[in-house]
JSON list of C-alpha atoms in Angstrom, two decimals:
[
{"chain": "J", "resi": 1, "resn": "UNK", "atom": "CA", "xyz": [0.00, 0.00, 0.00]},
{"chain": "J", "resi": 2, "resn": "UNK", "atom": "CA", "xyz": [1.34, 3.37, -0.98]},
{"chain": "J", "resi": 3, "resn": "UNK", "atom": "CA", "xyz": [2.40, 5.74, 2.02]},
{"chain": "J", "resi": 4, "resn": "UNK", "atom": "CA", "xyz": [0.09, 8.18, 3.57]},
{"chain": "J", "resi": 5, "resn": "UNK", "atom": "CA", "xyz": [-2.90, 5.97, 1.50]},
{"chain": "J", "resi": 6, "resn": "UNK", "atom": "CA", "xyz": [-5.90, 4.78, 4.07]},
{"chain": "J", "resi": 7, "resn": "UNK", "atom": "CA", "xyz": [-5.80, 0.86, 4.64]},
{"chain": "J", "resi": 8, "resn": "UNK", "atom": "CA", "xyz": [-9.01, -0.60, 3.01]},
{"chain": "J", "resi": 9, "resn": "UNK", "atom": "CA", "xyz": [-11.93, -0.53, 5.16]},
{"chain": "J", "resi": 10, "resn": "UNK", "atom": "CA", "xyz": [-13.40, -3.75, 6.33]},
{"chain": "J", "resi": 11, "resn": "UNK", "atom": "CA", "xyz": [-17.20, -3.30, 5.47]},
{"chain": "J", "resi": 12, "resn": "UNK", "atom": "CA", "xyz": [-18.90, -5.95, 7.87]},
{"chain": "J", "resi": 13, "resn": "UNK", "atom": "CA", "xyz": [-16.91, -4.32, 10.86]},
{"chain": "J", "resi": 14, "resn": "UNK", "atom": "CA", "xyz": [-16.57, -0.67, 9.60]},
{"chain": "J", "resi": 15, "resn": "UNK", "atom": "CA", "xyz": [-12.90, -1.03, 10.80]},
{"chain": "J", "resi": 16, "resn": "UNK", "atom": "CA", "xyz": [-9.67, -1.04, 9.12]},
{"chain": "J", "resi": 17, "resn": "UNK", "atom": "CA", "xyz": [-7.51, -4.19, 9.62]},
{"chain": "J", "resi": 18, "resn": "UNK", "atom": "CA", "xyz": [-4.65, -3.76, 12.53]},
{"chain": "J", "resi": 19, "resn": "UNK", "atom": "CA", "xyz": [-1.63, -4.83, 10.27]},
{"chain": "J", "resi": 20, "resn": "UNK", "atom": "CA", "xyz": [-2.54, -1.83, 7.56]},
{"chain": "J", "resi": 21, "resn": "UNK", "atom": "CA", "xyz": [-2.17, 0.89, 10.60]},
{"chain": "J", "resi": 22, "resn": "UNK", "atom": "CA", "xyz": [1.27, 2.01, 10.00]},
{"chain": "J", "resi": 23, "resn": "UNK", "atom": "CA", "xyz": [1.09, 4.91, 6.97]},
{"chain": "J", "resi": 24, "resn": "UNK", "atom": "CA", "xyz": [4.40, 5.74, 6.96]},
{"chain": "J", "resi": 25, "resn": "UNK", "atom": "CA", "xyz": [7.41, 3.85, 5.01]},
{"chain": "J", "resi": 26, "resn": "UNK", "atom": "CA", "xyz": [11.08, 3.77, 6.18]},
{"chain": "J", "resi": 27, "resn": "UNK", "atom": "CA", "xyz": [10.11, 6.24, 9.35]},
{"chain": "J", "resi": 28, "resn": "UNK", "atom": "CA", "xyz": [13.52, 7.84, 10.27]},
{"chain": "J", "resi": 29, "resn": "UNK", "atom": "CA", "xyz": [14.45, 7.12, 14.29]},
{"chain": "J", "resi": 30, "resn": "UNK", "atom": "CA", "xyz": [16.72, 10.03, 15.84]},
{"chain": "J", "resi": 31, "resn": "UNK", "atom": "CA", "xyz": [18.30, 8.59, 18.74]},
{"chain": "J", "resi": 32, "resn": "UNK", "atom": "CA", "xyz": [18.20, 11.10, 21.75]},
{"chain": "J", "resi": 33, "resn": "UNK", "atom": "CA", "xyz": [19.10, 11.50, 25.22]},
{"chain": "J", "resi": 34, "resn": "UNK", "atom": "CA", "xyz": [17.74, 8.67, 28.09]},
{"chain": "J", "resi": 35, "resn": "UNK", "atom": "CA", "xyz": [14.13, 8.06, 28.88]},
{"chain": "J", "resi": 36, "resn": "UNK", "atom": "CA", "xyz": [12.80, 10.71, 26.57]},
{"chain": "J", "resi": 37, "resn": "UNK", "atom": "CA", "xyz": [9.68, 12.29, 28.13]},
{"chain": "J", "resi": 38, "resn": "UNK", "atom": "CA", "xyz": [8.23, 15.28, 26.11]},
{"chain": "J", "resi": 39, "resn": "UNK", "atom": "CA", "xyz": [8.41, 17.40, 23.15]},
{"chain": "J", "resi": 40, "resn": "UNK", "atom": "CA", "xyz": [8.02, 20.95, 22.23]},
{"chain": "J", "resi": 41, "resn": "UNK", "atom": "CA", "xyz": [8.48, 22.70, 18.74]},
{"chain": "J", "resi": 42, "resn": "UNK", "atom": "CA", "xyz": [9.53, 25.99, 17.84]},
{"chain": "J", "resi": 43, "resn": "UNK", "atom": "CA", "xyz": [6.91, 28.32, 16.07]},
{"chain": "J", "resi": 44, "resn": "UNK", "atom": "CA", "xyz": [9.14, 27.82, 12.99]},
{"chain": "J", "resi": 45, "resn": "UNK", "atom": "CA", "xyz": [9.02, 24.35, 13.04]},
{"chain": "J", "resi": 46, "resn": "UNK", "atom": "CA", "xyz": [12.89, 24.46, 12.58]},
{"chain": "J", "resi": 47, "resn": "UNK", "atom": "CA", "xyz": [13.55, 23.35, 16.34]},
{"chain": "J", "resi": 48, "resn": "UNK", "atom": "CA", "xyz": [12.29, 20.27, 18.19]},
{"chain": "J", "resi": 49, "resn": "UNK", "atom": "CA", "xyz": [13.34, 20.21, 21.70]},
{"chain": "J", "resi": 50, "resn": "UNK", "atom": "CA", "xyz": [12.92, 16.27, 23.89]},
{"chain": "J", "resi": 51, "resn": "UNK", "atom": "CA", "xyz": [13.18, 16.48, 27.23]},
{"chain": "J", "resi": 52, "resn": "UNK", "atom": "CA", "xyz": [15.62, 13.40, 28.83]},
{"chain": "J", "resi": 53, "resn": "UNK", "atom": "CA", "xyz": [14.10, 12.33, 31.61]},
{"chain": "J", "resi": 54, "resn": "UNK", "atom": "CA", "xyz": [16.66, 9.72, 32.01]},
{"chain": "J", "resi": 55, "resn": "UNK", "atom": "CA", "xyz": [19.62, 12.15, 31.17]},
{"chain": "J", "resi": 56, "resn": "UNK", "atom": "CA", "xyz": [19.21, 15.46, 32.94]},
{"chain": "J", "resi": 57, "resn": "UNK", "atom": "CA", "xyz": [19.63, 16.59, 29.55]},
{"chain": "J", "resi": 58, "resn": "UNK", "atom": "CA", "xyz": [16.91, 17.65, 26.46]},
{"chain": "J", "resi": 59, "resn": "UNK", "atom": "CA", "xyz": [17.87, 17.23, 23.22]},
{"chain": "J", "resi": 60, "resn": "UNK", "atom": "CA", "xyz": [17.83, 19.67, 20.11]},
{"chain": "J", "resi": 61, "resn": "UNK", "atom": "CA", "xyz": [16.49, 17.95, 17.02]},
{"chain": "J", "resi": 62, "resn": "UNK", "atom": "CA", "xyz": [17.19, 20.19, 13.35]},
{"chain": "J", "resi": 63, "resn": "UNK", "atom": "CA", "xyz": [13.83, 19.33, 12.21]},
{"chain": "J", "resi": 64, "resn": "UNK", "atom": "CA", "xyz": [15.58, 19.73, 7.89]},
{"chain": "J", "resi": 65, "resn": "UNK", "atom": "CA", "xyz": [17.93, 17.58, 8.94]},
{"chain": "J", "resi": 66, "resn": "UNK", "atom": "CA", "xyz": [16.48, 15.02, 11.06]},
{"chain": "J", "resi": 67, "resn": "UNK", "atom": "CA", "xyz": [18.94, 15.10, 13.55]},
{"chain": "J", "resi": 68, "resn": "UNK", "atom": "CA", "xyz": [20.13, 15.62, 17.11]},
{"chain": "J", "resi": 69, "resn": "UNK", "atom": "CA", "xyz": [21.76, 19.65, 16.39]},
{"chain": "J", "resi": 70, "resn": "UNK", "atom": "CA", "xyz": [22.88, 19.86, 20.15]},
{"chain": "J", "resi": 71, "resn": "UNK", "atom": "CA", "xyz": [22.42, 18.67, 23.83]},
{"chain": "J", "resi": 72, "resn": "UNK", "atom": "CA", "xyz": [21.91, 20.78, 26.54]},
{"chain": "J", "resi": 73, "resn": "UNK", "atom": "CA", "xyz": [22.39, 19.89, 30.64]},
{"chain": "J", "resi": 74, "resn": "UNK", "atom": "CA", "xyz": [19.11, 21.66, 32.37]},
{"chain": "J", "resi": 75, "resn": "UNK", "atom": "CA", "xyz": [19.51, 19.60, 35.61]},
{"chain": "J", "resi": 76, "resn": "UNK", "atom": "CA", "xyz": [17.79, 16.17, 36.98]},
{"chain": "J", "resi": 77, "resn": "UNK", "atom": "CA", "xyz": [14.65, 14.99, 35.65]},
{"chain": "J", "resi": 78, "resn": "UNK", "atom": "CA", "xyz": [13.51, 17.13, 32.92]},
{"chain": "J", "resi": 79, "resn": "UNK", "atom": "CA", "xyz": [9.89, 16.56, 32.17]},
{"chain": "J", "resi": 80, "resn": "UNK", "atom": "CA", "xyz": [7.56, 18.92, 30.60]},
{"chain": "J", "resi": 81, "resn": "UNK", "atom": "CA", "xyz": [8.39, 21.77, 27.90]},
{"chain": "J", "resi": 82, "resn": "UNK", "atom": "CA", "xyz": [7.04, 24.41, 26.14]},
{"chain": "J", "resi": 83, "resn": "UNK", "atom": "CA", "xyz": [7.99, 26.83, 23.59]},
{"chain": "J", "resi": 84, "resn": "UNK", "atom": "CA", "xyz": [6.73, 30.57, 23.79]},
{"chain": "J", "resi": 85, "resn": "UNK", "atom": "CA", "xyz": [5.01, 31.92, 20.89]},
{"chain": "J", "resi": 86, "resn": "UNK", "atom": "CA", "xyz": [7.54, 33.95, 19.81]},
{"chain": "J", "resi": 87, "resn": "UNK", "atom": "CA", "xyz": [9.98, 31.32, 19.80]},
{"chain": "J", "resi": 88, "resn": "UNK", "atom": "CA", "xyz": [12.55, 33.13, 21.68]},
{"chain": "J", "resi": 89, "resn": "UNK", "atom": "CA", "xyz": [12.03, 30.84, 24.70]},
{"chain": "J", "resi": 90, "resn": "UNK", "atom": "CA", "xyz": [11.78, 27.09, 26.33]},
{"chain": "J", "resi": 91, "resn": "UNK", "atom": "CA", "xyz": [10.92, 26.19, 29.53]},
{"chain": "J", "resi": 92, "resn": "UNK", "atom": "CA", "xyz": [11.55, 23.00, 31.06]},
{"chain": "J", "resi": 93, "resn": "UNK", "atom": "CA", "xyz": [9.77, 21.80, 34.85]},
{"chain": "J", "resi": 94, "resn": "UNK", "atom": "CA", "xyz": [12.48, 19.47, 36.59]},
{"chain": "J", "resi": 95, "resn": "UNK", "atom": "CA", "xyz": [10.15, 17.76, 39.38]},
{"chain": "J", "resi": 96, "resn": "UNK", "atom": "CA", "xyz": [13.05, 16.48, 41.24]},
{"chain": "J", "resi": 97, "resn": "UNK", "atom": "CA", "xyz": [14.41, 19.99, 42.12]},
{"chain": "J", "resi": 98, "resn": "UNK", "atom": "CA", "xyz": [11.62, 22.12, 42.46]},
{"chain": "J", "resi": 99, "resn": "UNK", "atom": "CA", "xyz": [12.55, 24.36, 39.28]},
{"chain": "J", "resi": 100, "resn": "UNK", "atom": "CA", "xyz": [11.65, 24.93, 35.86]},
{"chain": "J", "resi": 101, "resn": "UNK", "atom": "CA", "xyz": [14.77, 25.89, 33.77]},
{"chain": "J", "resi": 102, "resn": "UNK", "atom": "CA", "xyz": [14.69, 28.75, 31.15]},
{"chain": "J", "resi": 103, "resn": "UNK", "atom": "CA", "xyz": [16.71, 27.83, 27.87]},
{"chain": "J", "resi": 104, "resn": "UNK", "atom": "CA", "xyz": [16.86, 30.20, 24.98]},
{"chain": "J", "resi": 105, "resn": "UNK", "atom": "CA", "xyz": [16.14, 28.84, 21.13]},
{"chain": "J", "resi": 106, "resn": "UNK", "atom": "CA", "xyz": [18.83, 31.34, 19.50]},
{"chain": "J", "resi": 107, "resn": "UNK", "atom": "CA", "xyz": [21.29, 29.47, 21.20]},
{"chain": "J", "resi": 108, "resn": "UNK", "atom": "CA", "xyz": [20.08, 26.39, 22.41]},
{"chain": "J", "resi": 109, "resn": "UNK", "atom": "CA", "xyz": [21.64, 27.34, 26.07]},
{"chain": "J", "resi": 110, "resn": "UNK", "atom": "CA", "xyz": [20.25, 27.46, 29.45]},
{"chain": "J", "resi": 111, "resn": "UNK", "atom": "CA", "xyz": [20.45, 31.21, 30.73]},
{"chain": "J", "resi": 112, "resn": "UNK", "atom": "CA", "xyz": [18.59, 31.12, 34.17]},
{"chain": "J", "resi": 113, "resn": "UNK", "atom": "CA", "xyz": [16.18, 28.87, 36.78]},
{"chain": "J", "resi": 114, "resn": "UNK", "atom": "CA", "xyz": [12.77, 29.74, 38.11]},
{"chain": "J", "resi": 115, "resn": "UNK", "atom": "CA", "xyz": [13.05, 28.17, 41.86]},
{"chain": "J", "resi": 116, "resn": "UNK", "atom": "CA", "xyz": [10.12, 27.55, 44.56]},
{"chain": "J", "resi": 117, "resn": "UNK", "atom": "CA", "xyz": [8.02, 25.10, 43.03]},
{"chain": "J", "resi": 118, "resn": "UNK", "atom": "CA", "xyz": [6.83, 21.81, 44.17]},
{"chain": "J", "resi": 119, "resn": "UNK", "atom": "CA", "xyz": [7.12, 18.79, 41.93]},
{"chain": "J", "resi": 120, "resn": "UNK", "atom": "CA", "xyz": [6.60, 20.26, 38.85]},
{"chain": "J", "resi": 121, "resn": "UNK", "atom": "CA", "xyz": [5.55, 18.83, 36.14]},
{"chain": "J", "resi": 122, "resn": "UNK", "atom": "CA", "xyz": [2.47, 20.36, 33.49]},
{"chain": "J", "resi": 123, "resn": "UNK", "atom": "CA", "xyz": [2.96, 23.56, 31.89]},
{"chain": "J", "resi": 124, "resn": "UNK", "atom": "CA", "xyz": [1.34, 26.12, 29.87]},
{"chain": "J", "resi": 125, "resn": "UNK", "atom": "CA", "xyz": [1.48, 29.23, 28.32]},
{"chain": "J", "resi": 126, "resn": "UNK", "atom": "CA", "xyz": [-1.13, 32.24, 27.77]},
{"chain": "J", "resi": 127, "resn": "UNK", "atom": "CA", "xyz": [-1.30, 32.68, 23.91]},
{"chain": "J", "resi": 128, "resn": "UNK", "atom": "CA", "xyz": [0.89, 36.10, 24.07]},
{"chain": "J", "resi": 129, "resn": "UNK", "atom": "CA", "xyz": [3.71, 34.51, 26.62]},
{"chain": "J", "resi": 130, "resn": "UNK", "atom": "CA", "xyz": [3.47, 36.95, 29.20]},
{"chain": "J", "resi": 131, "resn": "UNK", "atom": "CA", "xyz": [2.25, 34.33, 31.95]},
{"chain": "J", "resi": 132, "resn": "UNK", "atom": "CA", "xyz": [3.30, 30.27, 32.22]},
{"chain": "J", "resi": 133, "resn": "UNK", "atom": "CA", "xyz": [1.57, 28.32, 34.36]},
{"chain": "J", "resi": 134, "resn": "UNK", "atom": "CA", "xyz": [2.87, 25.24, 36.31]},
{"chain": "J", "resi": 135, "resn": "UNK", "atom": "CA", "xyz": [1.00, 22.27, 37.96]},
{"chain": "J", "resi": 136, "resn": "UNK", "atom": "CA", "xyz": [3.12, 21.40, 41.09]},
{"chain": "J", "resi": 137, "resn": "UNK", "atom": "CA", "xyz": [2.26, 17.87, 41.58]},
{"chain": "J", "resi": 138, "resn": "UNK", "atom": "CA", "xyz": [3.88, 17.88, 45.31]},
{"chain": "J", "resi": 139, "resn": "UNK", "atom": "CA", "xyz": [1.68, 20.65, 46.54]},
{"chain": "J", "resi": 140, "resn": "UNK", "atom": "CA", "xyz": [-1.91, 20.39, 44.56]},
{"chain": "J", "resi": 141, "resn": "UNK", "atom": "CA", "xyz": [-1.30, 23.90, 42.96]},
{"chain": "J", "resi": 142, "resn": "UNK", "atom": "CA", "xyz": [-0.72, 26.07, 40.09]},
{"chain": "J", "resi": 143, "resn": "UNK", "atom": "CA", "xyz": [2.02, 28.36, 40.09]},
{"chain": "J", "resi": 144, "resn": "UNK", "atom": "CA", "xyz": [1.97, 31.75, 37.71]},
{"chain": "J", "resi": 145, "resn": "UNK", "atom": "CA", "xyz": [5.39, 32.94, 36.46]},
{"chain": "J", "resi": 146, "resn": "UNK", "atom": "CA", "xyz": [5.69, 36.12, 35.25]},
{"chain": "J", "resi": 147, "resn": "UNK", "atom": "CA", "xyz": [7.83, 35.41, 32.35]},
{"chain": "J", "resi": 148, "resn": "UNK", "atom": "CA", "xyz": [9.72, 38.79, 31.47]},
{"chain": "J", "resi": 149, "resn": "UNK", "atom": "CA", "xyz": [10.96, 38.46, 34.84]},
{"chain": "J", "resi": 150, "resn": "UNK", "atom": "CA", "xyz": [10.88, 34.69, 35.43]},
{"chain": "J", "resi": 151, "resn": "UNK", "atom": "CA", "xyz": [9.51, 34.92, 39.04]},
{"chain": "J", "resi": 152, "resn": "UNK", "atom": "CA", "xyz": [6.13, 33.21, 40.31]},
{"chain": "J", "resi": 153, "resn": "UNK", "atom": "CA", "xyz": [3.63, 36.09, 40.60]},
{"chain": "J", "resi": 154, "resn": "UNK", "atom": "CA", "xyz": [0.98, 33.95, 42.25]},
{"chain": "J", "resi": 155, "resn": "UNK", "atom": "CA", "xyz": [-0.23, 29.99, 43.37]},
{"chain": "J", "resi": 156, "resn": "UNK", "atom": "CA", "xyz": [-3.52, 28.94, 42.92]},
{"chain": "J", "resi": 157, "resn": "UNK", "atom": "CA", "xyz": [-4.83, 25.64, 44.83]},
{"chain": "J", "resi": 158, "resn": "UNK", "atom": "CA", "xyz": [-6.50, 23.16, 42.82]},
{"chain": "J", "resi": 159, "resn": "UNK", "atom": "CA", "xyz": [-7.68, 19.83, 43.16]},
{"chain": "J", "resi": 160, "resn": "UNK", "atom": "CA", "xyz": [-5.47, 16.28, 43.47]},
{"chain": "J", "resi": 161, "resn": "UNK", "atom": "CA", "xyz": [-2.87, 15.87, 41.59]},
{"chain": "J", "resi": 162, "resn": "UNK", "atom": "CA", "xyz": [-3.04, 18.60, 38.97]},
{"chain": "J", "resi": 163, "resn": "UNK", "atom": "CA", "xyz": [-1.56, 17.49, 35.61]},
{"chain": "J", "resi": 164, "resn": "UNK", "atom": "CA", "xyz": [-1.54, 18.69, 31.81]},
{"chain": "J", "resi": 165, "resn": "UNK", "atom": "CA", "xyz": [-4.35, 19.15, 30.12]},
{"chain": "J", "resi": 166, "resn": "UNK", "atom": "CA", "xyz": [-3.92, 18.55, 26.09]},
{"chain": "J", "resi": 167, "resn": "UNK", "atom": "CA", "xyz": [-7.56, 20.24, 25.74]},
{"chain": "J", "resi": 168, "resn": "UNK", "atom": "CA", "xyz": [-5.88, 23.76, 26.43]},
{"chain": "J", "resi": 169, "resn": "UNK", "atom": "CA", "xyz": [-4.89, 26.00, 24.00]},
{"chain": "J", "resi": 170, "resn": "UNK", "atom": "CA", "xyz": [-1.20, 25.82, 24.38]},
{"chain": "J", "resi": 171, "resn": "UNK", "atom": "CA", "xyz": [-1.26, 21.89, 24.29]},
{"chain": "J", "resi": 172, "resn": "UNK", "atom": "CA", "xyz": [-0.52, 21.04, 27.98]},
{"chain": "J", "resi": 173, "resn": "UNK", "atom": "CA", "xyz": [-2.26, 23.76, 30.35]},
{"chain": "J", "resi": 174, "resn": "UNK", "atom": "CA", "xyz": [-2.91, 22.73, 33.95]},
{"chain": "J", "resi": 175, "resn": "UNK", "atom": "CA", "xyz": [-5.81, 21.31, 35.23]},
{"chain": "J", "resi": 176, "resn": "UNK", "atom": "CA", "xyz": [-7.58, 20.05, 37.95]},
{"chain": "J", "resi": 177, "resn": "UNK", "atom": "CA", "xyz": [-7.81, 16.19, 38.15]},
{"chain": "J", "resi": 178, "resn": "UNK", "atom": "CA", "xyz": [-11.01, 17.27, 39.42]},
{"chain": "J", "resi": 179, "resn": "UNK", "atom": "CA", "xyz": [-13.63, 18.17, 36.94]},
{"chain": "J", "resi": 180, "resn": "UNK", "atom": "CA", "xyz": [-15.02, 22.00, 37.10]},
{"chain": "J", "resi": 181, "resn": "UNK", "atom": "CA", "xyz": [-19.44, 21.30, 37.78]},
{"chain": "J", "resi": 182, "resn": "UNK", "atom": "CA", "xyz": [-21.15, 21.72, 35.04]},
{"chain": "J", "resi": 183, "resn": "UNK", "atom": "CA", "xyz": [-22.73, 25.40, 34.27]},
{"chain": "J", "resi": 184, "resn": "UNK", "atom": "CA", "xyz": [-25.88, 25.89, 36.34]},
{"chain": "J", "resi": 185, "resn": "UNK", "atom": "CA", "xyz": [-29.24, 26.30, 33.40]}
]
């Protein structure tokens, strides 16, 4: 079957047959870092940036090339990342020390930390940059960052456990792991 053609569907079932699932021929593999966790792209598409859980480390991937472009140390346990919409910057939660690290895309190097945090892990960013929120799993909250000056500006409590959400507008926005009620009629 020819790439990126749909697998025949089966017409008693109305499903496509499990061994035609894979569209894509001779799929390139670019090894990275240990225990790779997340990804976040550039605006530009030019940058992919894997976080190495395993490594302490996240990896810079030239997206023309299809290949690792650099590797840069951001500290134990790198988790979560996110790009800001204007590219310039990534940030990176590291759970383990209570930090999310601040690395900039012109050139691919970490240039400060944003301590006192617990456990974090989800992040998100509002749609012009100016604010990233962070779901510290160790303390049930949301921390707000004020990201021209990369300190927190606020915590809000939420429920359990609070955890990306892919539903948010960014990609991975905190939420609640408890559901908000339903709007009153």
């Amino acid at each position: 079957m020819p790439v990126g053609q749909a697998p025949p569907q089966d017409e008693k079932s109305g499903s496509f047959p499990s061994a035609a699932l894979p569209l894509v021929a001779d799929a390139d593999t670019i090894p990275v870092g240990p225990a790779p966790h997340s990804v976040a792209m550039r605006p530009d598409g030019l940058r992919a940036y894997v976080t190495n859980s395993g490594g302490n480390t996240l990896s810079v991937i030239d997206t023309a090339a299809d290949a690792v472009a650099a590797t840069i140390a951001v500290g134990a346990g790198p988790w979560a990342a996110a790009v800001t919409p204007d590219g310039q910057n990534l940030y990176v939660t590291l759970p383990g020390s209570g930090t999310v690290a601040v690395v900039s895309t012109a050139t691919d190097t970490l240039f400060t930390t944003i301590g006192g945090l617990n456990a974090p892990r989800g992040l998100a960013l509002t749609p012009d940059g100016t604010r990233l929120y962070v779901a510290n799993s160790g303390a049930n909250t949301v921390s707000v960052i004020d990201t021209a000056t990369h300190t927190v500006t606020g915590t809000v409590p939420v429920g359990n456990g609070p955890k990306p959400s892919p539903s948010a507008p960014t990609g991975c926005g905190p939420t609640s792991a408890t559901p908000p009620a339903p709007p009153s009629a």
